[in-house]
XYZ file of N, CA and C in Angstrom:
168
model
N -19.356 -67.118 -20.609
C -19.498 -68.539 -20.703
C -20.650 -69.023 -19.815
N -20.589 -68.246 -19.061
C -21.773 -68.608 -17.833
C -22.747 -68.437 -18.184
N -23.186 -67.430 -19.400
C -24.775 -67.219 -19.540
C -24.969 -68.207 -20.510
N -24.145 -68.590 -21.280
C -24.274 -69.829 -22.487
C -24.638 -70.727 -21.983
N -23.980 -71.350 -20.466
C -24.781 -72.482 -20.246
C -26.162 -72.181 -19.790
N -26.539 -71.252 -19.141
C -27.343 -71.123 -18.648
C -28.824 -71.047 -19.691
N -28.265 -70.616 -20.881
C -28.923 -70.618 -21.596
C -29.050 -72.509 -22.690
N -28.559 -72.883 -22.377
C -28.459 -74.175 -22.617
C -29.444 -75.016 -21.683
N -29.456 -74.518 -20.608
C -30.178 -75.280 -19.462
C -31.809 -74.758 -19.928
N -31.790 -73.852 -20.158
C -32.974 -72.978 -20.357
C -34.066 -74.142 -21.372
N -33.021 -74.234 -22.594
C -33.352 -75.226 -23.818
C -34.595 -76.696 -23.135
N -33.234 -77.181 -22.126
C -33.692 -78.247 -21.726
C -35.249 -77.872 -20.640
N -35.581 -78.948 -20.508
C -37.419 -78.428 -19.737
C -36.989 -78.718 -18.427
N -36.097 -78.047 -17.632
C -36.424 -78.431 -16.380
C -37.196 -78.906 -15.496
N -38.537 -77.869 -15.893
C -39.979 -77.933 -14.819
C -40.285 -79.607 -15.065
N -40.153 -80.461 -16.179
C -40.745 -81.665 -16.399
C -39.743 -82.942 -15.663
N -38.371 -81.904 -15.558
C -37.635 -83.637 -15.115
C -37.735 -83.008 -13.269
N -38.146 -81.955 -13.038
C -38.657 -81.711 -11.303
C -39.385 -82.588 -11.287
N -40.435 -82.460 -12.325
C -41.982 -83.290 -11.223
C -42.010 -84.432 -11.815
N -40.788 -85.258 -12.534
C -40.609 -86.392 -12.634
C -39.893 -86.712 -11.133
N -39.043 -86.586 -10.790
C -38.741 -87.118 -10.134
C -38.796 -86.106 -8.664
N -39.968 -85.177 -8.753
C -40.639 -84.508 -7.488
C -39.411 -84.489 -6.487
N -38.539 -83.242 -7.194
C -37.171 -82.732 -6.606
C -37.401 -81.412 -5.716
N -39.003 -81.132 -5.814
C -39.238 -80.006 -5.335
C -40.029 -80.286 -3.715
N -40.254 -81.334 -3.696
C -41.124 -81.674 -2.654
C -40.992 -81.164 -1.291
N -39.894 -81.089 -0.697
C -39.275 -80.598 0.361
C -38.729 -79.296 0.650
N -38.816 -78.802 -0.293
C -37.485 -77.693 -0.670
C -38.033 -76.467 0.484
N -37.093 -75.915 0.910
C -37.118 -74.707 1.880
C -36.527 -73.485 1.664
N -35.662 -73.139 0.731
C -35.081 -71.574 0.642
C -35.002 -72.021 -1.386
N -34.003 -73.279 -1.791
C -33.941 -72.751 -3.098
C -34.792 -73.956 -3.858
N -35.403 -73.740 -4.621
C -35.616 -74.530 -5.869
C -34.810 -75.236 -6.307
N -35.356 -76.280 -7.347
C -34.613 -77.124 -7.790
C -33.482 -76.522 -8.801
N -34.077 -75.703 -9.734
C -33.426 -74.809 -10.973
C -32.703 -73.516 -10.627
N -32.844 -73.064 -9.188
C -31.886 -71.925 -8.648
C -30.776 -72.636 -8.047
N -31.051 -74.213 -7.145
C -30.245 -74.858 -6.876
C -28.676 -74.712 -7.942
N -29.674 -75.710 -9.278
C -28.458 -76.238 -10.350
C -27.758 -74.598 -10.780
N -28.680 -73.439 -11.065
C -27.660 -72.690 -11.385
C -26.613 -71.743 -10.621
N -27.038 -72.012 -9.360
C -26.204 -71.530 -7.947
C -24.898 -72.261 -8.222
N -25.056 -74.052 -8.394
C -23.918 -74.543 -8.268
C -23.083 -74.564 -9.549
N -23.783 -74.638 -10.338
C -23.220 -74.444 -11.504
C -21.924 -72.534 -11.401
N -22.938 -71.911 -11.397
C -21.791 -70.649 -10.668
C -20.978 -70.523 -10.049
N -20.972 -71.478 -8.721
C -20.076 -71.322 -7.979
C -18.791 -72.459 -8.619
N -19.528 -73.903 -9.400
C -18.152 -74.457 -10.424
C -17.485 -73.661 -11.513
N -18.286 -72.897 -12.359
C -17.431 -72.223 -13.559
C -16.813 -71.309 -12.564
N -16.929 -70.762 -11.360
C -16.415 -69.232 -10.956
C -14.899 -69.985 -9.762
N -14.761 -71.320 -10.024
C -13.734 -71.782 -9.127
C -14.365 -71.225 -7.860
N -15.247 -71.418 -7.356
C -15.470 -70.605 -5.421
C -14.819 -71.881 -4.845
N -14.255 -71.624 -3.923
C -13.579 -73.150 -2.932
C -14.721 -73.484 -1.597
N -15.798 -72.127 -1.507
C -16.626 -72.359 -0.190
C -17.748 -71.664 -0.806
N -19.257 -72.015 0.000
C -20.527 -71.608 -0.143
C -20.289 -69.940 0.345
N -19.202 -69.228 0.629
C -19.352 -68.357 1.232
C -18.852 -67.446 -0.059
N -17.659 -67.770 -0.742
C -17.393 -67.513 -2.119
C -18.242 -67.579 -2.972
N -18.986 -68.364 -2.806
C -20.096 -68.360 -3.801
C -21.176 -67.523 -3.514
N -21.733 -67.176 -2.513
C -22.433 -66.165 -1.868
C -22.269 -64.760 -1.842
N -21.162 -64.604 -2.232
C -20.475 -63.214 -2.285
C -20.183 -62.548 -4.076
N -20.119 -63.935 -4.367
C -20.467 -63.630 -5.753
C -21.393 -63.317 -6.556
């Protein structure tokens, strides 16, 4: 299920709604699009902490 969305996200143009609204400007370890699919993982995978999700 996880790669379906991911592949759904793919569809959509990410890179264009970043530098609309220049989500990248600051950024220090993740991107805008590793961001959404980090969290997105750690919601479909139920993690209760960033540490669960990290391990995953």
């Amino acid at each position: 299920m996880f790669k379906q969305v991911v592949n759904l996200i793919e569809k959509v143009n990410i890179s264009s709604i970043v530098r609309s609204y220049d989500s990248d400007r600051y950024y220090k370890a993740f991107k805008s699009r590793t961001h959404l699919i980090t969290m997105l993982f750690g919601i479909l995978s139920r993690c209760d902490s960033m540490t669960e999700t990290c391990e995953g």
